[in-house]
PDB file of C-alpha atoms in Angstrom:
ATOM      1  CA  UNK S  14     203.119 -72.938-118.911  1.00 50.00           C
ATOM      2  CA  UNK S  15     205.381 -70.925-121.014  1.00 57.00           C
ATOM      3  CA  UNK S  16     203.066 -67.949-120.985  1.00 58.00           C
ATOM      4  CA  UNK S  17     206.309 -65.478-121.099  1.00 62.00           C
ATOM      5  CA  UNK S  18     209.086 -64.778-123.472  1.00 65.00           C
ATOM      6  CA  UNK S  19     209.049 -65.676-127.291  1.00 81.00           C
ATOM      7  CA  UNK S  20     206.893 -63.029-128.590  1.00 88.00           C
ATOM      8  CA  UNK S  21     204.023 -60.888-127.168  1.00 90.00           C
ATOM      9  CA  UNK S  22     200.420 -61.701-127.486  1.00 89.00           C
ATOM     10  CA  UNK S  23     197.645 -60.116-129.890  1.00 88.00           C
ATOM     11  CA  UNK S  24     194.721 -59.489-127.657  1.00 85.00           C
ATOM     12  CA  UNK S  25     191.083 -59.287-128.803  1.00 80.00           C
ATOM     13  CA  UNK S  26     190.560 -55.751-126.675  1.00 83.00           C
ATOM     14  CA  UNK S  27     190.905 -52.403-128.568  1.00 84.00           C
ATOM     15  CA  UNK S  28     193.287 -49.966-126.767  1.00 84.00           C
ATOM     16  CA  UNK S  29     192.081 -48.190-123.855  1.00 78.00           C
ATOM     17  CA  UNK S  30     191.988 -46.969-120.252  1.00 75.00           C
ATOM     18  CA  UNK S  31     191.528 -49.612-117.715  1.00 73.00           C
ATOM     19  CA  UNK S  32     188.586 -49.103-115.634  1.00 75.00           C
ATOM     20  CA  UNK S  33     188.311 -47.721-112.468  1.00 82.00           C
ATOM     21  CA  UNK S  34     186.214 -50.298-110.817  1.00 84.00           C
ATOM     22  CA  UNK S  35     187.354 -53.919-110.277  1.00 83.00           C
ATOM     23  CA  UNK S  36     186.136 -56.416-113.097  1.00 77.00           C
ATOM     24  CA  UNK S  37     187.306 -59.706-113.772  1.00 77.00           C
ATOM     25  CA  UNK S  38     188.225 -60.639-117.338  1.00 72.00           C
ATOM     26  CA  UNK S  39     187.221 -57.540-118.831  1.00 67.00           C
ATOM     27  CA  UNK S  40     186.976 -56.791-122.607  1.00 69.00           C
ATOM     28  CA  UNK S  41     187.601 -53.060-123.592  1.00 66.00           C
ATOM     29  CA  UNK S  42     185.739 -51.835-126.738  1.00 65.00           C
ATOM     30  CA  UNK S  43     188.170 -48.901-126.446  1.00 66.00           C
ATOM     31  CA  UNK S  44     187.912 -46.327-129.452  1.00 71.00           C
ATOM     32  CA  UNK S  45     190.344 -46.404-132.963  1.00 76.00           C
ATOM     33  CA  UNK S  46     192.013 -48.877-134.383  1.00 87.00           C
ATOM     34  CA  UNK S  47     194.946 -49.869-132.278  1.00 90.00           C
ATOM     35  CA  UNK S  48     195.207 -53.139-130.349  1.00 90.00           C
ATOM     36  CA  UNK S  49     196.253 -54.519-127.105  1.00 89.00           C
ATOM     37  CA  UNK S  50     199.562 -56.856-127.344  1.00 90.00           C
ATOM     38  CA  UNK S  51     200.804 -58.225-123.739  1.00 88.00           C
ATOM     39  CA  UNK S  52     203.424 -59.926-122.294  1.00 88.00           C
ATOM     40  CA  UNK S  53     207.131 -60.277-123.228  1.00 87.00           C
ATOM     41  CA  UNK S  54     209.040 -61.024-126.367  1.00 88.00           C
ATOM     42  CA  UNK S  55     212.644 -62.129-126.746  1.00 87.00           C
ATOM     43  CA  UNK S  56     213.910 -58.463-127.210  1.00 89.00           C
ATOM     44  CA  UNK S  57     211.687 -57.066-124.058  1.00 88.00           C
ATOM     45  CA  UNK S  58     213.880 -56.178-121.103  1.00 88.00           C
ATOM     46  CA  UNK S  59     212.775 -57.547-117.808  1.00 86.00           C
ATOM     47  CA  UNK S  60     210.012 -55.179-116.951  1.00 86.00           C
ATOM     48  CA  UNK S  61     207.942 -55.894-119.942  1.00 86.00           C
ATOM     49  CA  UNK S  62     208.346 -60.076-119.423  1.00 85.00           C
ATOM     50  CA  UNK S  63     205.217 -60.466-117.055  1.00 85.00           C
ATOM     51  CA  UNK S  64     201.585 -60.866-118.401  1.00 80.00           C
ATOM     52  CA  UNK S  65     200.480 -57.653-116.949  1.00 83.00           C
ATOM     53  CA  UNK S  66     202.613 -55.738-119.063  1.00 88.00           C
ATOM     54  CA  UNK S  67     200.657 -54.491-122.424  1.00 87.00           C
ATOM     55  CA  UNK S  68     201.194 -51.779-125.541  1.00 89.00           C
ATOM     56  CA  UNK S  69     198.796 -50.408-128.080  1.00 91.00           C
ATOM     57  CA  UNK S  70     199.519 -51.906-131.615  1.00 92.00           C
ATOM     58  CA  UNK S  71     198.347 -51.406-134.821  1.00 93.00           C
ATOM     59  CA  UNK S  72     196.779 -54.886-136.179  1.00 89.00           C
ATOM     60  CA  UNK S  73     197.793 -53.691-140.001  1.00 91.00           C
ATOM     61  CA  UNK S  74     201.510 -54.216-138.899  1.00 90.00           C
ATOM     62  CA  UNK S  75     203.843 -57.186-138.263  1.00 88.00           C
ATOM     63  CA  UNK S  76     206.713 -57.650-136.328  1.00 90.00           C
ATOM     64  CA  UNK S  77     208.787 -60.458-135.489  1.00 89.00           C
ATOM     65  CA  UNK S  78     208.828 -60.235-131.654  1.00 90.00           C
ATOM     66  CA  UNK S  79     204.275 -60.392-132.021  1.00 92.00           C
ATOM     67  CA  UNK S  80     202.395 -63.551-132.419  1.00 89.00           C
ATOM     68  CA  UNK S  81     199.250 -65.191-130.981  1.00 83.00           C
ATOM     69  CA  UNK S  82     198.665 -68.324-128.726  1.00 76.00           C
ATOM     70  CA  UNK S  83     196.831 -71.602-130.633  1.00 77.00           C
ATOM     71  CA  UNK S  84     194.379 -72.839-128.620  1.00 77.00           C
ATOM     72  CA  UNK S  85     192.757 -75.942-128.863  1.00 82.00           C
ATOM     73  CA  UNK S  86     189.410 -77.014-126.571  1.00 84.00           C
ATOM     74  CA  UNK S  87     189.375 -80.633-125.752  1.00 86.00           C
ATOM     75  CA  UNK S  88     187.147 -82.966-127.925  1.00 79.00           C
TER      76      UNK S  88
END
């Protein structure tokens, strides 16, 4: 529920190819520094709105259209 839109996501996975061979739920140690950020933001244009869409970021920087999801387990 309201996954898309507001401001794209800071993802735990370095930046990197995707592999060749079919995972599920992978985790990329990648190489450097950069990170993964996906999803739309409230300046993306319609392409970019979907949770498959991701960009290399640099975790030192802040923008206002990048954010993270709060999650809470249940008790």
């Amino acid at each position: 529920f309201d996954l898309h839109g507001n401001v794209r996501e800071w993802c735990a996975d370095r930046a990197g190819a995707y592999p060749r061979d079919d995972v599920t739920d992978p985790a990329w140690p990648g190489e450097g520094d950069l990170r993964i950020v996906r999803g739309g933001a409230w300046i993306s244009g319609a392409p970019d709105c979907r949770s498959a869409a991701r960009a290399a970021m640099d975790p030192e920087l802040s923008a206002a259209h990048v954010g993270f999801r709060v999650v809470c387990a249940p008790a």
